[in-house]
Amino acid sequence: MPKLKVDGIEVEVPQGATVLQACEAAGKEIPRFCYHERLSIAGNCRMCLVEVKPGPPKPQASCALPAADNQEIFTTTPMVKHAREGIMEFLLINHPLDCPICDQGGECDLQDQSIAYGKGHSRYTENKRAVTEKYMGPIVKTIMTRCIQCTRCVRFAEEVAGVEEIGAIGRGEDMQITSYLEGAVSSELSGNVVDLCPVGALTHKPYQYEYRPWELRRTHAIDVHDAVGTNVRLDSRGRQVLRCLPRINEDVNEEWAHDKTRYAIDGLVRRRLDRPYIRRDGKLQPATWDEAFASIAAVDHGGSVAAVHGDLLDCETIYAAKVLLRNLGSTLIEGRQTGADYDVSSLAAVNFNTTIAGAEHADVVLLVGTNVRWEAPLVNTRLRKAVKRGAKVFAIGPETELTYKVEWLGDDLAMLGSLPDAVVEAFGKAERPMIVLGGLAVKRAHGAALALALRFNLVRDQWNGFNVLHFSASRMGSLMLGAAQAGGIADLVAAKPKLAFFLGADEVDFAGFASSFKVYLGHHGDRGAAAADVVLPGAAYSEKSGTWVNLEGRVQRGERAVFPPGDAREDWTVLRALSAVMGATLPFDSLPGLREAMFGEVPGLREQGLAQFDWTPPKLDKKVSGTVDGYPVKDFYLTNAICRASPTMQRCSQELVHGEAFAEAAE
C-alpha cells in the first residue's frame, strides 16, 4: 500500500489507487468533470490538475496518475491554481450563457466549479460555436451546444448499461456527442446519463422547464416498480411529486435507477381515484365513504371472504388486510395475483440469497426462465460486472439480449435434469456458482432447481448461490407475512368467496370472481377499478409511509412525500375504518400501533436490513417438463397501473418496445 503526502498530510492508499483518490483520502477536494468513480478513466477535462514531486515541473492530471510511495502532492500551489483557471477558461470558450433557462441551473457542476476555480473573466472574444440538437429518445433532452465532451455518457452506456449507442463523431473543435444515427437510446437505464452529465447538455425531457431545484421538498422513499427496492429521493412541490432521483446504496442500487423509477411519476397525477364509487345499474357512480362502507357491510358473506393484493403494496397494508380477514373468519389472502404458486414453507428457498451486491462476484451463473434485464435491471448490471470479471452465464429460456455474453441452452425446462457437459464442468470448478430462477419458472422448476443446488453444492460457507428472482415489490414482504395459499390464487377462486377484496391488484383474471362482490382499494382507475362493485380510493407509494422487503429479503422503509388527492386515504386507514363498520374492528388506530402489532407477529420486519432466513429448503418433486414459452414482463415500460397512466412510459413503450417512429418538430 503506497504511502504519500498530500499538502503535508501523510496518507496510505490501496495498491492501484490514483493520486486523485489519495487526495480525497487526505480530505482535499479535487475538481473534476470527466472522472467518475464508477466509470473508466478518460482524462479528458484536465480539471483535476495537481503538482507532483518527484516529477516534471508541470501540473499533472491526478485522475490518471497512479499513487506511489514517497510522492508529494500539492493541490493549492500557484501553479495548480493558474492551471485550473486556464482549463476553466478553455471549457467556457464555447459554453452558452443560458444558465437562466437551463434545467441544470442550481445543481450544475460547471456553475459550481467555475465560481470556485475560474478566473471570473475570459480573454477570448471569438464567436461561440453552436451544435445542432441530437435526438436520444423520449427520456433524454439534448442541448449539445453546452457539451464539454467529458464522455461520461459514452462510458456509462458502454460499461454499465451495456448498450453501445452513444459515442463521439468528429475531431477537435468539431467533436460532437450523439446517439447512433441519432436514434432513441434503447437502454432501460438511459436516464442515468442525465445525473452523470456535469453540465446541462443532457437533461430530463419529461421535466423540462417544470421546476427549479430550490423549490422542491425532498423525501426519502423506496421504489416499487420492481423487486430490487431502489433507494430513491422524491422531490415534490405542493401536492405533486415532480422528480424522482436515486439515492446511493452500495448494497442495492449503487447510485443508479432505471427509467421506470425516474419517469413513471407523471402517472401519479393521472387516472387517479379521488373518491369512492359504487356500481349502480352496471355503472360506477360517485358515492360517499359512508355509502361505500355500508354497501360492503351489507354483503352477507358468512365468513366467505378473500383478498388479493397487488405488486406495489406495502407490508402495513397487507398486514391490515390479513388481520381484517382473520377477524371476519377467513385466511384466504394471496399476493401472487397472476396465478403463480410454489412452496413457500421455506423463505430461504424463494429468496435471492446471493444478494444483489454479491451477484457481481459469481463466476458461473445459470439463468432459468428469467429476463433479468427487464425484471430487475439493476441486478442485470451486477451480472454484467461478473461477466466482465470472467464469469460464464448460461440460460434456459427464449433468447433475448441481456447486454453480456450468454450461452443459451434452449427453452426446455427438462434441461435442468440433463445439463450439457460444459455447464456441469463449469459448475464443478466454480468457487461461487449461482442459479437464478425466474419468478414464474419457479412454479414448475422449483424442485429441480433445489436439486441442482444440492448437486453443485451452491450453499457453502459465506456463499449461497441459490436465488429466486421476484419482479414484484410486495412479494417478499407478503411471503414473510404469510399472505400466500398452497395453491396460489386458484385456492381463492375455488372457494368462490362471496366478498372479495382487491388491494391494488390490477393483473388478476377477474372472471374467476364473477360471483363475488368485488371491492377494489387502490390509487388508479385501472383494470381492478373497472371490474369492481365498490371502489375505495387509496394512496400510491409516494403518498404513504411504508415498509417494503426487496427480492433479497432486505427490509426498507420509505416516507410519505405528498398527500393523496381528493378523498383518497392511506390504505391501512381505509381498512381500519371499514373494519369498524363491518363489526371486525382492527386492534390499532395509528401507524406506530399497526407496526408494533405487525412486528409482534413477524419480528423480522422490525429492523431495517437483510432479514435472516434459515436454509432449510423443502423436499420437492424434481421432475420437470414443459418449456419457458415467455417471460413474465412483456412490456418493460407498462408493468403496473402507475406506468400505464404515465404519458412518458406510454411513449417509451411505443417507441422503444414497439418500434413506432416519432418525428421531432423540425422534421
XYZ file of C-alpha atoms in Angstrom:
667
model
C 0.000 0.000 0.000
C 1.661 3.242 -1.161
C 2.340 5.967 1.396
C 2.468 9.556 0.177
C 1.925 13.120 1.325
C -0.875 15.406 0.178
C -0.291 19.047 1.169
C 1.860 17.762 4.018
C -0.704 15.188 5.195
C 0.566 11.607 5.084
C -1.916 9.074 3.714
C -1.805 5.382 2.848
C -3.928 4.163 -0.065
C -4.624 0.722 -1.618
C -2.377 -0.529 -4.370
C -3.629 0.765 -7.717
C -5.267 3.878 -6.307
C -4.847 7.140 -8.189
C -3.461 10.426 -6.946
C -6.987 11.867 -7.053
C -8.205 9.142 -4.692
C -5.221 9.792 -2.428
C -6.126 13.492 -2.302
C -9.701 12.626 -1.353
C -8.399 10.277 1.360
C -6.499 13.252 2.763
C -9.686 15.342 2.774
C -8.724 17.531 -0.173
C -11.330 18.484 -2.757
C -10.201 17.958 -6.333
C -12.395 19.444 -9.081
C -13.288 17.123 -11.951
C -15.687 16.794 -14.861
C -14.766 13.616 -16.734
C -13.712 11.472 -13.762
C -16.360 9.302 -12.097
C -15.545 6.602 -9.573
C -17.820 4.026 -11.256
C -16.536 4.604 -14.802
C -13.221 4.032 -16.520
C -10.670 6.838 -16.508
C -10.720 9.094 -19.564
C -8.505 12.027 -18.562
C -10.420 14.384 -20.876
C -11.172 17.520 -18.928
C -7.806 18.121 -17.148
C -9.620 19.955 -14.364
C -8.088 17.691 -11.702
C -4.554 19.020 -12.201
C -2.159 18.865 -9.232
C 1.573 19.350 -8.714
C 3.548 16.166 -8.067
C 7.092 15.702 -6.762
C 9.209 13.959 -7.882
C 8.064 14.618 -11.401
C 8.169 17.096 -14.259
C 7.735 20.761 -13.292
C 4.211 20.969 -14.649
C 0.722 20.152 -13.354
C -0.482 16.579 -13.925
C -3.952 15.039 -14.188
C -4.498 13.337 -10.838
C -7.289 11.047 -12.089
C -4.939 9.109 -14.395
C -1.761 9.195 -12.286
C -1.110 6.144 -10.069
C -0.289 6.854 -6.441
C 3.218 5.757 -5.470
C 5.441 5.668 -2.411
C 7.175 8.885 -1.369
C 5.147 11.108 -3.686
C 4.420 14.646 -2.556
C 1.194 16.092 -3.897
C 0.337 19.793 -3.836
C -3.232 20.877 -4.591
C -3.208 24.618 -3.809
C 0.050 25.985 -5.218
C 0.043 28.988 -7.585
C 0.953 26.656 -10.455
C -2.111 24.476 -9.792
C -4.407 27.458 -9.305
C -3.237 29.078 -12.550
C -3.567 25.789 -14.481
C -7.126 25.188 -13.275
C -8.116 28.745 -14.175
C -6.774 28.173 -17.674
C -8.641 24.891 -18.084
C -11.880 26.511 -16.916
C -11.322 29.321 -19.391
C -10.964 26.765 -22.190
C -14.126 24.899 -21.123
C -16.154 28.114 -21.191
C -14.919 29.291 -24.603
C -17.956 27.820 -26.383
C -20.326 27.237 -23.486
C -23.537 29.263 -23.997
C -24.641 31.807 -21.402
C -28.064 30.245 -20.882
C -27.940 29.395 -17.179
C -31.229 31.258 -16.520
C -33.157 28.816 -18.737
C -31.031 25.712 -18.181
C -32.686 22.887 -16.226
C -29.336 22.100 -14.644
C -29.180 25.571 -13.096
C -28.757 25.435 -9.333
C -27.196 21.969 -9.308
C -24.643 22.278 -12.087
C -21.025 21.175 -11.624
C -19.857 23.686 -14.217
C -21.523 26.555 -12.345
C -20.065 25.490 -9.012
C -16.546 24.865 -10.252
C -16.364 27.971 -12.428
C -17.100 30.044 -9.333
C -14.664 28.100 -7.146
C -11.797 27.638 -9.597
C -12.391 30.036 -12.513
C -10.873 33.470 -13.148
C -14.113 35.429 -13.352
C -13.379 36.707 -16.862
C -12.308 35.390 -20.246
C -9.652 36.571 -22.669
C -11.417 35.018 -25.665
C -13.562 37.220 -27.910
C -14.256 34.842 -30.824
C -17.796 33.791 -31.644
C -19.021 30.730 -29.794
C -19.658 27.610 -31.819
C -23.126 26.026 -31.880
C -24.030 22.347 -32.180
C -27.272 21.012 -33.601
C -29.519 19.196 -31.139
C -29.381 15.410 -31.108
C -32.304 13.048 -30.627
C -31.850 10.413 -27.919
C -35.444 9.309 -27.388
C -38.354 10.199 -25.094
C -36.239 10.284 -21.919
C -33.175 12.442 -22.539
C -33.324 16.040 -23.790
C -30.139 17.212 -25.500
C -28.741 20.738 -25.748
C -25.361 19.740 -27.134
C -24.040 23.281 -27.508
C -23.458 23.044 -23.738
C -21.481 19.780 -24.006
C -17.865 19.858 -22.750
C -17.110 16.361 -24.141
C -16.363 14.735 -20.805
C -17.677 11.421 -22.334
C -19.283 10.265 -19.084
C -22.457 9.386 -21.003
C -20.467 7.410 -23.571
C -18.650 5.409 -20.917
C -21.821 4.754 -18.923
C -23.672 3.440 -21.974
C -20.815 1.116 -22.853
C -19.624 -0.010 -19.425
C -22.690 -0.028 -17.176
C -25.788 -0.125 -19.387
C -24.095 -2.368 -21.949
C -25.807 -0.601 -24.843
C -23.174 0.934 -27.091
C -25.394 3.528 -28.715
C -23.779 6.798 -27.587
C -20.457 7.960 -28.975
C -18.448 10.832 -30.426
C -18.169 11.950 -34.036
C -15.733 14.476 -35.467
C -12.419 15.634 -34.028
C -11.100 18.667 -32.227
C -13.471 21.612 -32.215
C -15.871 19.651 -34.431
C -16.285 16.761 -31.979
C -19.912 16.058 -31.032
C -21.581 13.507 -28.753
C -24.574 11.770 -30.300
C -26.522 8.520 -30.336
C -26.104 6.073 -33.207
C -27.766 7.624 -36.273
C -29.476 9.991 -33.812
C -31.895 7.248 -32.812
C -33.551 6.699 -29.460
C -31.261 5.122 -26.858
C -32.763 1.711 -26.152
C -31.330 1.186 -22.679
C -33.750 0.988 -19.763
C -31.052 2.793 -17.739
C -30.674 5.783 -20.078
C -31.915 8.353 -17.550
C -28.731 7.900 -15.524
C -26.723 9.816 -18.127
C -28.569 12.970 -17.031
C -27.260 12.575 -13.486
C -23.790 11.894 -14.842
C -23.716 14.925 -17.134
C -21.786 17.660 -15.269
C -23.334 20.429 -17.378
C -26.779 20.961 -18.895
C -26.114 19.131 -22.168
C -28.314 16.179 -21.144
C -31.440 16.922 -19.117
C -34.684 15.179 -18.216
C -37.030 15.641 -21.186
C -40.264 14.931 -19.243
C -39.329 17.508 -16.577
C -38.130 20.272 -18.906
C -38.859 23.785 -17.564
C -41.052 22.346 -14.771
C -39.165 23.387 -11.631
C -36.057 24.802 -10.025
C -34.246 22.566 -7.538
C -34.547 25.047 -4.674
C -38.359 24.934 -4.973
C -38.544 21.231 -4.168
C -39.001 19.369 -0.906
C -37.005 16.147 -0.673
C -38.268 12.893 0.796
C -36.526 9.530 1.099
C -38.569 6.692 -0.362
C -38.355 3.182 -1.835
C -39.116 2.462 -5.485
C -41.879 -0.087 -6.123
C -41.658 -0.652 -9.889
C -39.658 -3.854 -9.393
C -38.452 -6.006 -6.511
C -34.958 -4.502 -6.226
C -36.080 -1.849 -3.728
C -34.113 1.009 -5.277
C -33.490 3.780 -2.752
C -34.899 6.991 -4.201
C -35.478 10.613 -3.345
C -38.855 12.079 -4.247
C -38.740 15.811 -4.942
C -42.141 17.440 -4.570
C -43.688 20.869 -4.795
C -47.072 21.415 -3.210
C -49.053 18.198 -3.607
C -47.220 16.817 -6.631
C -44.053 14.768 -6.989
C -42.053 16.415 -9.752
C -38.874 14.367 -9.764
C -37.523 11.007 -8.647
C -33.780 10.517 -8.248
C -31.761 7.559 -6.914
C -30.027 7.655 -3.548
C -26.685 5.934 -3.068
C -26.960 2.487 -1.517
C -23.998 0.279 -2.372
C -25.835 -2.884 -1.316
C -28.880 -2.309 -3.502
C -28.776 0.118 -6.434
C -25.338 1.739 -6.079
C -26.317 5.162 -7.466
C -28.373 4.072 -10.470
C -32.098 3.843 -11.187
C -33.931 2.535 -14.217
C -36.214 4.687 -16.340
C -39.496 3.479 -14.810
C -38.244 4.524 -11.394
C -37.372 8.008 -12.648
C -40.084 8.869 -15.114
C -43.273 6.963 -14.248
C -44.029 9.623 -11.626
C -46.095 11.661 -14.093
C -48.560 8.789 -13.836
C -49.095 9.605 -10.152
C -51.358 12.546 -11.062
C -53.281 10.917 -13.920
C -56.232 8.497 -13.854
C -56.325 8.817 -10.072
C -59.151 7.576 -7.879
C -60.040 10.507 -5.627
C -63.464 9.482 -4.330
C -65.392 6.265 -3.570
C -67.579 4.698 -6.249
C -70.466 2.206 -6.145
C -71.706 0.240 -9.146
C -75.334 1.101 -9.804
C -77.217 -0.162 -12.862
C -73.989 -1.530 -14.245
C -72.069 1.734 -13.961
C -69.730 3.068 -11.293
C -71.285 6.119 -9.679
C -69.636 8.537 -7.192
C -70.541 7.899 -3.560
C -69.615 8.958 -0.051
C -67.405 6.937 2.242
C -70.403 6.051 4.421
C -72.372 4.774 1.416
C -69.445 2.720 0.165
C -68.792 1.182 3.594
C -72.488 0.475 4.113
C -72.768 -1.363 0.779
C -69.792 -3.568 1.708
C -71.109 -4.234 5.225
C -74.472 -5.228 3.745
C -72.942 -8.233 1.964
C -73.988 -11.440 3.736
C -70.670 -13.192 3.394
C -70.848 -15.603 6.329
C -67.052 -15.664 6.595
C -66.616 -16.395 2.887
C -64.136 -13.569 2.295
C -60.906 -13.404 0.293
C -58.302 -10.780 -0.553
C -55.824 -10.425 -3.392
C -53.145 -7.776 -3.139
C -51.094 -6.197 -5.907
C -47.420 -5.886 -6.702
C -46.817 -2.397 -5.300
C -48.287 -2.802 -1.823
C -46.505 -2.065 1.449
C -46.304 -4.540 4.327
C -48.530 -2.419 6.579
C -51.491 -2.647 4.190
C -51.002 -6.373 3.639
C -50.913 -6.948 7.388
C -54.013 -4.824 7.994
C -55.879 -6.785 5.303
C -54.763 -10.097 6.798
C -55.991 -9.103 10.265
C -59.299 -7.852 8.822
C -59.849 -11.199 7.096
C -58.918 -13.025 10.282
C -61.492 -11.010 12.209
C -64.059 -11.870 9.533
C -63.264 -15.594 9.871
C -61.095 -16.115 6.797
C -57.457 -16.786 5.948
C -57.787 -16.519 2.153
C -55.263 -13.841 1.234
C -52.875 -14.094 -1.710
C -50.394 -11.781 -3.405
C -49.341 -13.821 -6.448
C -52.124 -12.311 -8.498
C -51.119 -13.682 -11.910
C -51.509 -17.317 -10.863
C -48.044 -18.377 -9.690
C -47.969 -20.978 -6.941
C -44.934 -22.553 -5.331
C -43.860 -23.872 -1.964
C -43.257 -21.019 0.496
C -42.675 -23.114 3.608
C -39.010 -22.060 3.490
C -38.424 -18.396 2.718
C -34.736 -19.057 2.004
C -35.838 -21.277 -0.880
C -37.684 -18.366 -2.528
C -35.173 -15.627 -1.725
C -32.329 -14.031 -3.699
C -29.774 -15.446 -1.291
C -26.583 -14.376 -3.059
C -27.724 -10.760 -2.500
C -27.734 -8.100 -5.186
C -24.223 -6.890 -4.390
C -22.941 -10.452 -4.109
C -24.101 -11.343 -7.617
C -21.235 -9.417 -9.177
C -18.755 -11.840 -7.559
C -20.239 -15.017 -9.096
C -18.048 -16.968 -11.506
C -20.736 -19.199 -13.088
C -24.414 -18.284 -13.456
C -27.386 -20.313 -14.688
C -30.491 -18.290 -15.515
C -33.736 -20.271 -15.625
C -36.805 -18.647 -17.137
C -35.881 -15.066 -16.376
C -35.224 -11.972 -18.458
C -33.138 -10.239 -15.806
C -32.725 -7.111 -17.906
C -36.450 -6.324 -17.718
C -37.397 -7.991 -14.442
C -34.575 -6.426 -12.394
C -32.320 -4.108 -14.453
C -30.070 -3.290 -11.503
C -29.447 -6.983 -10.836
C -28.574 -7.282 -14.520
C -25.882 -4.601 -14.134
C -24.344 -6.679 -11.318
C -24.320 -9.795 -13.509
C -22.710 -7.726 -16.249
C -19.956 -6.817 -13.778
C -19.498 -10.506 -13.022
C -19.144 -11.277 -16.737
C -16.547 -8.516 -17.119
C -14.611 -10.230 -14.315
C -14.688 -13.516 -16.231
C -17.953 -15.195 -15.191
C -19.749 -17.583 -17.559
C -23.501 -17.222 -17.958
C -25.819 -19.998 -19.189
C -29.557 -19.522 -19.673
C -32.697 -21.596 -20.238
C -35.475 -19.686 -21.979
C -36.226 -17.764 -25.167
C -33.153 -15.904 -26.367
C -33.044 -12.206 -25.555
C -30.387 -9.507 -25.314
C -29.070 -9.230 -21.750
C -26.147 -6.862 -22.618
C -23.488 -9.523 -21.950
C -22.409 -12.840 -23.411
C -24.827 -15.680 -22.634
C -24.758 -19.301 -23.782
C -28.396 -20.191 -24.430
C -29.339 -23.814 -23.739
C -32.817 -23.769 -25.266
C -36.202 -23.217 -23.662
C -36.956 -26.755 -22.412
C -37.123 -26.886 -18.609
C -36.294 -30.597 -18.738
C -32.747 -29.385 -19.444
C -32.404 -28.934 -15.665
C -32.241 -32.708 -15.318
C -29.672 -33.229 -18.053
C -27.429 -30.201 -18.282
C -24.763 -30.173 -21.021
C -21.277 -31.303 -20.052
C -19.905 -27.760 -20.429
C -22.353 -26.476 -17.798
C -21.678 -29.358 -15.426
C -17.943 -28.846 -15.795
C -18.202 -25.087 -15.220
C -20.295 -25.552 -12.073
C -17.987 -28.287 -10.838
C -14.980 -25.977 -10.973
C -16.745 -22.822 -9.772
C -15.908 -21.250 -6.438
C -19.003 -19.050 -6.425
C -21.688 -20.759 -8.553
C -25.109 -19.217 -8.845
C -28.567 -20.256 -10.098
C -31.242 -17.632 -10.730
C -34.781 -18.980 -11.020
C -37.389 -16.702 -12.576
C -40.458 -15.710 -10.602
C -42.777 -17.717 -12.865
C -40.375 -20.565 -13.730
C -40.246 -21.359 -10.020
C -43.807 -22.702 -10.333
C -42.662 -25.680 -12.421
C -38.930 -25.899 -11.762
C -38.560 -25.231 -8.036
C -37.766 -28.818 -7.060
C -35.375 -29.365 -9.972
C -33.517 -26.142 -9.170
C -33.198 -27.108 -5.499
C -31.838 -30.481 -6.603
C -29.187 -28.660 -8.646
C -28.340 -26.561 -5.602
C -27.632 -29.753 -3.696
C -25.776 -31.369 -6.606
C -23.444 -28.443 -7.197
C -23.071 -27.501 -3.524
C -24.374 -23.983 -4.089
C -24.716 -23.323 -0.356
C -21.254 -23.018 1.198
C -19.519 -21.043 3.900
C -20.034 -17.342 3.183
C -21.843 -18.119 -0.081
C -25.382 -19.115 -1.054
C -25.811 -19.420 -4.800
C -29.493 -20.361 -4.921
C -31.732 -17.472 -5.967
C -35.310 -16.779 -6.943
C -35.757 -13.514 -8.839
C -39.063 -11.866 -7.984
C -40.358 -8.930 -10.012
C -42.958 -7.572 -7.569
C -42.052 -5.061 -4.855
C -44.546 -6.573 -2.426
C -43.612 -10.229 -2.926
C -41.075 -10.981 -0.172
C -42.913 -8.862 2.395
C -46.119 -10.687 1.515
C -44.472 -14.092 1.939
C -42.959 -13.055 5.271
C -46.446 -12.030 6.426
C -47.901 -15.358 5.329
C -50.158 -13.906 2.643
C -49.949 -16.986 0.438
C -52.050 -20.088 -0.184
C -50.755 -23.561 -1.040
C -52.373 -23.437 -4.462
C -51.964 -19.732 -5.062
C -54.877 -17.646 -6.279
C -56.540 -20.834 -7.578
C -57.450 -21.629 -3.964
C -59.321 -18.330 -3.730
C -61.154 -18.934 -6.997
C -62.108 -22.455 -5.898
C -63.517 -21.120 -2.615
C -65.922 -18.841 -4.547
C -65.858 -16.108 -1.888
C -68.978 -14.030 -1.512
C -66.867 -10.960 -0.721
C -63.503 -10.353 -2.396
C -61.091 -7.517 -1.725
C -58.601 -6.463 -4.385
C -55.857 -4.307 -2.890
C -54.147 -2.556 -5.771
C -54.481 -5.828 -7.724
C -54.931 -4.979 -11.404
C -53.415 -8.036 -13.083
C -55.975 -10.553 -11.751
C -58.211 -12.617 -14.025
C -61.448 -11.244 -12.599
C -63.549 -13.841 -14.439
C -62.762 -16.270 -11.632
C -64.512 -13.951 -9.169
C -67.648 -13.361 -11.243
C -69.928 -14.495 -8.416
C -68.134 -12.414 -5.741
C -68.959 -8.919 -4.524
C -65.737 -7.205 -5.541
C -64.186 -4.335 -3.564
C -61.196 -2.564 -5.083
C -58.924 -0.487 -2.873
C -56.289 1.279 -4.939
C -54.999 4.505 -6.364
C -55.594 4.310 -10.124
C -58.622 3.782 -12.305
C -57.194 0.705 -13.993
C -58.353 -2.866 -14.568
C -59.180 -3.542 -10.926
C -61.425 -0.499 -10.586
C -63.177 -1.336 -13.866
C -64.137 -4.786 -12.554
C -65.185 -3.731 -9.035
C -68.614 -3.306 -7.449
C -67.226 -0.794 -4.945
C -64.120 1.313 -5.421
C -62.270 2.775 -2.437
C -59.569 5.371 -3.232
C -56.199 4.610 -1.663
C -52.689 6.072 -1.653
C -49.788 5.489 -4.027
C -46.331 4.616 -2.690
C -45.349 8.293 -2.710
C -48.310 9.193 -0.500
C -47.752 6.921 2.479
C -45.041 5.788 4.841
C -44.484 2.093 4.417
C -42.253 -0.953 4.707
C -41.110 -2.933 1.690
C -38.935 -6.051 1.511
C -36.875 -6.426 -1.634
C -36.053 -9.626 -3.515
C -33.012 -10.388 -1.310
C -35.058 -10.074 1.888
C -33.865 -6.559 2.737
C -36.350 -4.654 4.911
C -36.561 -0.976 3.925
C -38.862 1.904 4.785
C -40.000 4.861 2.734
C -41.600 8.091 3.878
C -44.623 9.989 2.595
C -43.732 12.753 0.142
C -47.206 14.205 -0.574
C -50.805 13.611 0.468
C -53.287 11.526 -1.561
C -55.633 13.510 -3.851
C -59.231 14.361 -3.013
C -60.954 11.954 -0.639
C -58.316 9.251 -1.046
C -56.702 7.993 2.145
C -53.795 5.757 3.151
C -54.785 2.142 2.585
C -54.479 0.903 6.159
C -56.654 3.757 7.442
C -59.365 2.787 4.948
C -59.251 -0.814 6.163
C -59.335 0.364 9.790
C -62.433 2.499 9.180
C -64.138 -0.263 7.176
C -63.428 -2.843 9.884
C -65.402 -0.819 12.424
C -68.440 -0.668 10.114
C -68.240 -4.423 9.450
C -68.036 -5.256 13.152
C -64.487 -6.601 12.901
C -62.537 -3.659 14.296
C -58.782 -3.772 13.796
C -56.772 -3.544 17.045
C -54.766 -0.414 16.144
C -55.529 3.239 15.495
C -52.173 4.601 14.365
C -49.297 3.644 12.099
C -46.927 3.032 15.059
C -49.602 0.835 16.632
C -50.051 -1.122 13.415
C -46.307 -1.609 13.073
C -45.920 -2.839 16.642
C -48.653 -5.419 16.057
C -47.016 -6.442 12.757
C -43.579 -6.712 14.369
C -45.067 -8.859 17.095
C -46.227 -11.413 14.537
C -43.261 -11.077 12.145
C -40.199 -9.927 14.154
C -38.044 -9.941 11.017
C -39.773 -6.784 9.801
C -38.756 -4.701 12.819
C -35.157 -3.916 11.886
C -34.174 -2.472 8.538
C -31.596 -4.527 6.667
C -31.280 -8.112 5.488
C -33.707 -10.482 7.185
C -32.192 -13.805 8.207
C -33.767 -16.927 6.665
C -32.574 -20.395 7.692
C -31.536 -22.562 4.761
C -33.987 -25.436 5.193
C -35.340 -25.992 1.673
C -38.399 -28.212 1.233
C -38.143 -31.585 -0.496
C -39.999 -31.140 -3.755
C -40.520 -33.234 -6.846
C -37.512 -32.591 -9.056
C -39.178 -33.872 -12.217
C -39.961 -31.087 -14.631
C -41.326 -30.769 -18.151
C -42.562 -28.092 -20.475
C -40.904 -25.062 -21.960
C -40.303 -21.470 -20.963
C -42.706 -20.016 -23.504
C -42.282 -16.419 -22.393
C -41.135 -14.125 -19.638
C -43.462 -12.513 -17.089
C -42.634 -8.943 -18.151
C -43.983 -8.462 -21.666
C -43.500 -4.694 -21.847
C -40.893 -3.207 -19.532
C -42.488 0.240 -19.516
C -46.126 -0.758 -18.787
C -45.972 -3.204 -15.895
C -48.408 -1.601 -13.456
C -51.196 0.950 -13.116
C -48.857 3.890 -12.450
C -46.832 3.162 -15.589
C -49.947 2.698 -17.710
C -51.164 6.127 -16.584
C -47.824 7.773 -17.422
C -47.572 9.558 -20.801
C -43.795 9.174 -20.674
C -43.971 5.415 -20.146
C -46.582 5.084 -22.884
C -44.303 6.867 -25.324
C -41.302 4.765 -24.241
C -43.339 1.627 -24.855
C -44.487 2.775 -28.274
C -41.043 3.859 -29.423
C -38.589 1.539 -27.669
C -40.621 -1.675 -27.434
C -42.991 -1.486 -30.399
C -40.747 0.469 -32.750
C -43.035 3.376 -33.572
C -41.291 6.414 -35.019
C -41.789 9.876 -33.555
C -40.801 12.910 -35.614
C -39.346 15.944 -33.918
C -40.871 19.363 -34.576
C -38.136 20.330 -37.043
C -38.914 17.270 -39.147
